Short mmCIF file of the C-alpha atoms (twelve columns), coordinates in Angstrom:
data_MODEL
# 
_entry.id   MODEL 
# 
loop_
_atom_site.group_PDB 
_atom_site.id 
_atom_site.type_symbol 
_atom_site.label_atom_id 
_atom_site.label_alt_id 
_atom_site.label_comp_id 
_atom_site.label_asym_id 
_atom_site.label_seq_id 
_atom_site.Cartn_x 
_atom_site.Cartn_y 
_atom_site.Cartn_z 
_atom_site.pdbx_PDB_model_num 
ATOM 1   C CA . MET A 1   -27.573 -5.635  18.999  1 
ATOM 2   C CA . CYS A 2   -24.723 -7.031  17.004  1 
ATOM 3   C CA . SER A 3   -21.095 -7.764  17.603  1 
ATOM 4   C CA . SER A 4   -18.747 -8.592  14.848  1 
ATOM 5   C CA . ASP A 5   -15.685 -10.479 13.912  1 
ATOM 6   C CA . LEU A 6   -16.638 -9.466  10.416  1 
ATOM 7   C CA . GLY A 7   -13.966 -10.651 8.062   1 
ATOM 8   C CA . PRO A 8   -11.240 -9.153  5.915   1 
ATOM 9   C CA . GLY A 9   -10.977 -5.421  5.280   1 
ATOM 10  C CA . MET A 10  -9.415  -5.692  1.854   1 
ATOM 11  C CA . GLY A 11  -9.674  -7.838  -1.253  1 
ATOM 12  C CA . ARG A 12  -9.630  -8.129  -5.032  1 
ATOM 13  C CA . PRO A 13  -12.438 -7.425  -7.503  1 
ATOM 14  C CA . GLY A 14  -14.601 -10.419 -8.399  1 
ATOM 15  C CA . GLU A 15  -13.497 -12.611 -5.476  1 
ATOM 16  C CA . ASN A 16  -15.957 -13.772 -2.822  1 
ATOM 17  C CA . TYR A 17  -15.359 -12.757 0.795   1 
ATOM 18  C CA . THR A 18  -17.224 -14.071 3.818   1 
ATOM 19  C CA . PHE A 19  -18.373 -11.905 6.717   1 
ATOM 20  C CA . SER A 20  -20.030 -12.949 9.951   1 
ATOM 21  C CA . LEU A 21  -21.957 -11.108 12.602  1 
ATOM 22  C CA . ARG A 22  -23.194 -12.267 16.002  1 
ATOM 23  C CA . VAL A 23  -26.734 -11.006 16.581  1 
ATOM 24  C CA . THR A 24  -28.605 -10.723 19.866  1 
ATOM 25  C CA . ASP A 25  -32.003 -9.404  20.832  1 
ATOM 26  C CA . PRO A 26  -32.622 -8.005  24.374  1 
ATOM 27  C CA . GLU A 27  -35.875 -10.011 24.638  1 
ATOM 28  C CA . GLY A 28  -34.335 -13.126 23.082  1 
ATOM 29  C CA . ASP A 29  -36.403 -12.879 19.877  1 
ATOM 30  C CA . ASP A 30  -35.151 -14.246 16.580  1 
ATOM 31  C CA . VAL A 31  -33.288 -11.687 14.472  1 
ATOM 32  C CA . TYR A 32  -33.355 -10.889 10.748  1 
ATOM 33  C CA . VAL A 33  -30.305 -9.265  9.130   1 
ATOM 34  C CA . ASN A 34  -30.056 -7.004  6.064   1 
ATOM 35  C CA . TRP A 35  -26.549 -6.300  4.672   1 
ATOM 36  C CA . ASP A 36  -25.626 -3.254  2.549   1 
ATOM 37  C CA . PHE A 37  -22.256 -3.772  0.852   1 
ATOM 38  C CA . GLY A 38  -21.817 -0.143  -0.232  1 
ATOM 39  C CA . ASP A 39  -21.773 -0.972  -3.949  1 
ATOM 40  C CA . GLY A 40  -25.520 -0.746  -4.520  1 
ATOM 41  C CA . THR A 41  -26.050 -4.358  -3.433  1 
ATOM 42  C CA . VAL A 42  -28.309 -5.092  -0.458  1 
ATOM 43  C CA . SER A 43  -28.862 -8.673  0.716   1 
ATOM 44  C CA . GLY A 44  -32.509 -8.277  1.693   1 
ATOM 45  C CA . TRP A 45  -33.720 -9.700  4.994   1 
ATOM 46  C CA . LEU A 46  -31.891 -12.921 5.889   1 
ATOM 47  C CA . GLY A 47  -32.955 -15.178 8.710   1 
ATOM 48  C CA . PRO A 48  -34.446 -15.604 11.153  1 
ATOM 49  C CA . TYR A 49  -31.410 -16.272 13.345  1 
ATOM 50  C CA . PRO A 50  -31.814 -17.260 17.004  1 
ATOM 51  C CA . SER A 51  -30.654 -14.526 19.352  1 
ATOM 52  C CA . GLY A 52  -26.986 -15.101 20.188  1 
ATOM 53  C CA . SER A 53  -26.216 -16.881 16.933  1 
ATOM 54  C CA . THR A 54  -23.973 -15.892 14.032  1 
ATOM 55  C CA . CYS A 55  -25.170 -14.702 10.643  1 
ATOM 56  C CA . GLY A 56  -22.786 -15.257 7.743   1 
ATOM 57  C CA . VAL A 57  -22.833 -13.787 4.252   1 
ATOM 58  C CA . THR A 58  -20.597 -13.888 1.184   1 
ATOM 59  C CA . HIS A 59  -20.094 -11.028 -1.265  1 
ATOM 60  C CA . ALA A 60  -17.889 -10.075 -4.227  1 
ATOM 61  C CA . TRP A 61  -17.351 -6.480  -5.357  1 
ATOM 62  C CA . ALA A 62  -17.074 -5.982  -9.127  1 
ATOM 63  C CA . SER A 63  -14.764 -2.980  -9.208  1 
ATOM 64  C CA . GLU A 64  -12.015 -1.274  -7.237  1 
ATOM 65  C CA . GLY A 65  -12.954 1.247   -4.585  1 
ATOM 66  C CA . VAL A 66  -13.554 1.795   -0.894  1 
ATOM 67  C CA . TYR A 67  -16.966 0.546   0.222   1 
ATOM 68  C CA . GLN A 68  -18.754 1.222   3.525   1 
ATOM 69  C CA . MET A 69  -20.496 -1.911  4.771   1 
ATOM 70  C CA . LEU A 70  -23.707 -1.402  6.759   1 
ATOM 71  C CA . VAL A 71  -26.163 -3.720  8.490   1 
ATOM 72  C CA . LYS A 72  -29.748 -3.361  9.663   1 
ATOM 73  C CA . LEU A 73  -31.400 -5.700  12.192  1 
ATOM 74  C CA . ARG A 74  -35.064 -6.533  12.816  1 
ATOM 75  C CA . ASP A 75  -36.488 -8.769  15.516  1 
ATOM 76  C CA . ALA A 76  -39.439 -11.148 15.193  1 
ATOM 77  C CA . GLN A 77  -41.743 -8.459  16.682  1 
ATOM 78  C CA . GLY A 78  -40.830 -5.987  13.891  1 
ATOM 79  C CA . ALA A 79  -38.544 -3.679  15.921  1 
ATOM 80  C CA . GLU A 80  -35.851 -2.447  13.527  1 
ATOM 81  C CA . THR A 81  -32.505 -0.699  13.937  1 
ATOM 82  C CA . PRO A 82  -31.263 2.075   11.674  1 
ATOM 83  C CA . TRP A 83  -28.395 1.221   9.312   1 
ATOM 84  C CA . ILE A 84  -25.324 0.461   11.440  1 
ATOM 85  C CA . PRO A 85  -21.852 1.125   9.946   1 
ATOM 86  C CA . LEU A 86  -19.684 -2.000  10.221  1 
ATOM 87  C CA . GLN A 87  -16.426 -1.432  8.376   1 
ATOM 88  C CA . GLU A 88  -14.885 -0.164  5.188   1 
ATOM 89  C CA . PHE A 89  -13.868 -2.763  2.629   1 
ATOM 90  C CA . ILE A 90  -11.122 -1.845  0.159   1 
ATOM 91  C CA . VAL A 91  -11.229 -3.543  -3.237  1 
ATOM 92  C CA . ASP A 92  -7.869  -3.199  -4.962  1 
ATOM 93  C CA . GLY A 93  -6.777  -5.272  -7.932  1 
ATOM 94  C CA . THR A 94  -3.992  -3.002  -9.134  1 
ATOM 95  C CA . PRO A 95  -0.517  -3.832  -7.826  1 
ATOM 96  C CA . PRO A 96  1.506   -0.997  -6.286  1 
ATOM 97  C CA . VAL A 97  4.053   0.849   -8.384  1 
ATOM 98  C CA . VAL A 98  7.551   -0.060  -7.176  1 
ATOM 99  C CA . ALA A 99  10.557  1.991   -8.274  1 
ATOM 100 C CA . LEU A 100 14.270  1.629   -7.589  1 
ATOM 101 C CA . VAL A 101 15.709  4.752   -5.914  1 
ATOM 102 C CA . ARG A 102 19.264  3.552   -5.203  1 
ATOM 103 C CA . PRO A 103 21.569  2.476   -6.701  1 
ATOM 104 C CA . GLU A 104 21.487  4.946   -9.551  1 
ATOM 105 C CA . ALA A 105 22.138  3.473   -12.975 1 
ATOM 106 C CA . ARG A 106 25.607  3.651   -14.520 1 
ATOM 107 C CA . HIS A 107 27.630  4.446   -11.396 1 
ATOM 108 C CA . LEU A 108 30.407  2.734   -9.499  1 
ATOM 109 C CA . TYR A 109 29.694  2.124   -5.792  1 
ATOM 110 C CA . LEU A 110 32.112  1.235   -3.031  1 
ATOM 111 C CA . GLY A 111 29.714  -0.048  -0.417  1 
ATOM 112 C CA . ASP A 112 27.003  2.597   0.111   1 
ATOM 113 C CA . LEU A 113 29.272  5.322   -1.281  1 
ATOM 114 C CA . ARG A 114 28.662  6.428   -4.866  1 
ATOM 115 C CA . SER A 115 32.075  6.908   -6.437  1 
ATOM 116 C CA . PHE A 116 31.698  8.195   -9.991  1 
ATOM 117 C CA . PRO A 117 29.758  7.688   -13.237 1 
ATOM 118 C CA . PHE A 118 30.537  4.450   -15.011 1 
ATOM 119 C CA . PHE A 119 29.263  2.748   -18.203 1 
ATOM 120 C CA . VAL A 120 27.422  0.100   -16.126 1 
ATOM 121 C CA . THR A 121 26.330  -0.121  -12.489 1 
ATOM 122 C CA . ILE A 122 28.914  -1.876  -10.335 1 
ATOM 123 C CA . ILE A 123 28.687  -2.375  -6.577  1 
ATOM 124 C CA . ILE A 124 31.718  -3.490  -4.621  1 
ATOM 125 C CA . GLY A 125 30.954  -4.554  -1.062  1 
ATOM 126 C CA . THR A 126 27.669  -4.350  0.886   1 
ATOM 127 C CA . TYR A 127 25.069  -1.927  -0.409  1 
ATOM 128 C CA . THR A 128 21.688  -0.742  0.929   1 
ATOM 129 C CA . VAL A 129 19.089  -0.864  -1.833  1 
ATOM 130 C CA . GLN A 130 16.285  1.730   -1.643  1 
ATOM 131 C CA . VAL A 131 12.923  1.409   -3.360  1 
ATOM 132 C CA . THR A 132 9.606   3.261   -3.219  1 
ATOM 133 C CA . ALA A 133 6.168   1.676   -3.312  1 
ATOM 134 C CA . GLN A 134 2.986   3.611   -4.061  1 
ATOM 135 C CA . ASP A 135 -0.630  2.528   -4.255  1 
ATOM 136 C CA . ALA A 136 -3.016  5.351   -5.094  1 
ATOM 137 C CA . LEU A 137 -6.198  3.542   -4.014  1 
ATOM 138 C CA . ILE A 138 -5.180  2.877   -0.424  1 
ATOM 139 C CA . GLY A 139 -2.871  5.884   -0.154  1 
ATOM 140 C CA . LEU A 140 0.298   3.897   0.404   1 
ATOM 141 C CA . ALA A 141 3.560   5.706   -0.280  1 
ATOM 142 C CA . ARG A 142 6.684   4.299   1.350   1 
ATOM 143 C CA . GLU A 143 10.403  4.340   0.889   1 
ATOM 144 C CA . ILE A 144 12.117  1.158   1.964   1 
ATOM 145 C CA . GLY A 145 15.876  1.070   2.481   1 
ATOM 146 C CA . SER A 146 16.838  -1.915  4.572   1 
ATOM 147 C CA . ALA A 147 17.764  -4.565  2.017   1 
ATOM 148 C CA . HIS A 148 21.501  -5.210  1.817   1 
ATOM 149 C CA . VAL A 149 23.126  -6.824  -1.196  1 
# 
């Protein structure tokens, strides 16, 4: 059995992240832990850990992607679990693409009202700026329009 307060769900390539797992055995035996980080890296059997204790591990992913973390447990008597899915870890080192939607370039604005084309952008009064942010890896696509200038 294992319960987790694993660690972060997202990070950058090449940076180390620490994950922890509380392991228990129904008979109270010591437990060995094998981590699969989803990138072709497997920790091998770590331990033994006393039943009820926490096993910690550190890992860095080399490249961007979404990785499924798995764990396998084995007690001191040799009883072994199948691979248990823990969580997905997203490795993203590319910043989102942010684009200005409003105000449009080369227009005169009276507050939030676009008046007419102008040789430069001029805003008179309070204006609500709108931007979009997109990140292809994590599927983020948002329009934000609450900033007043």
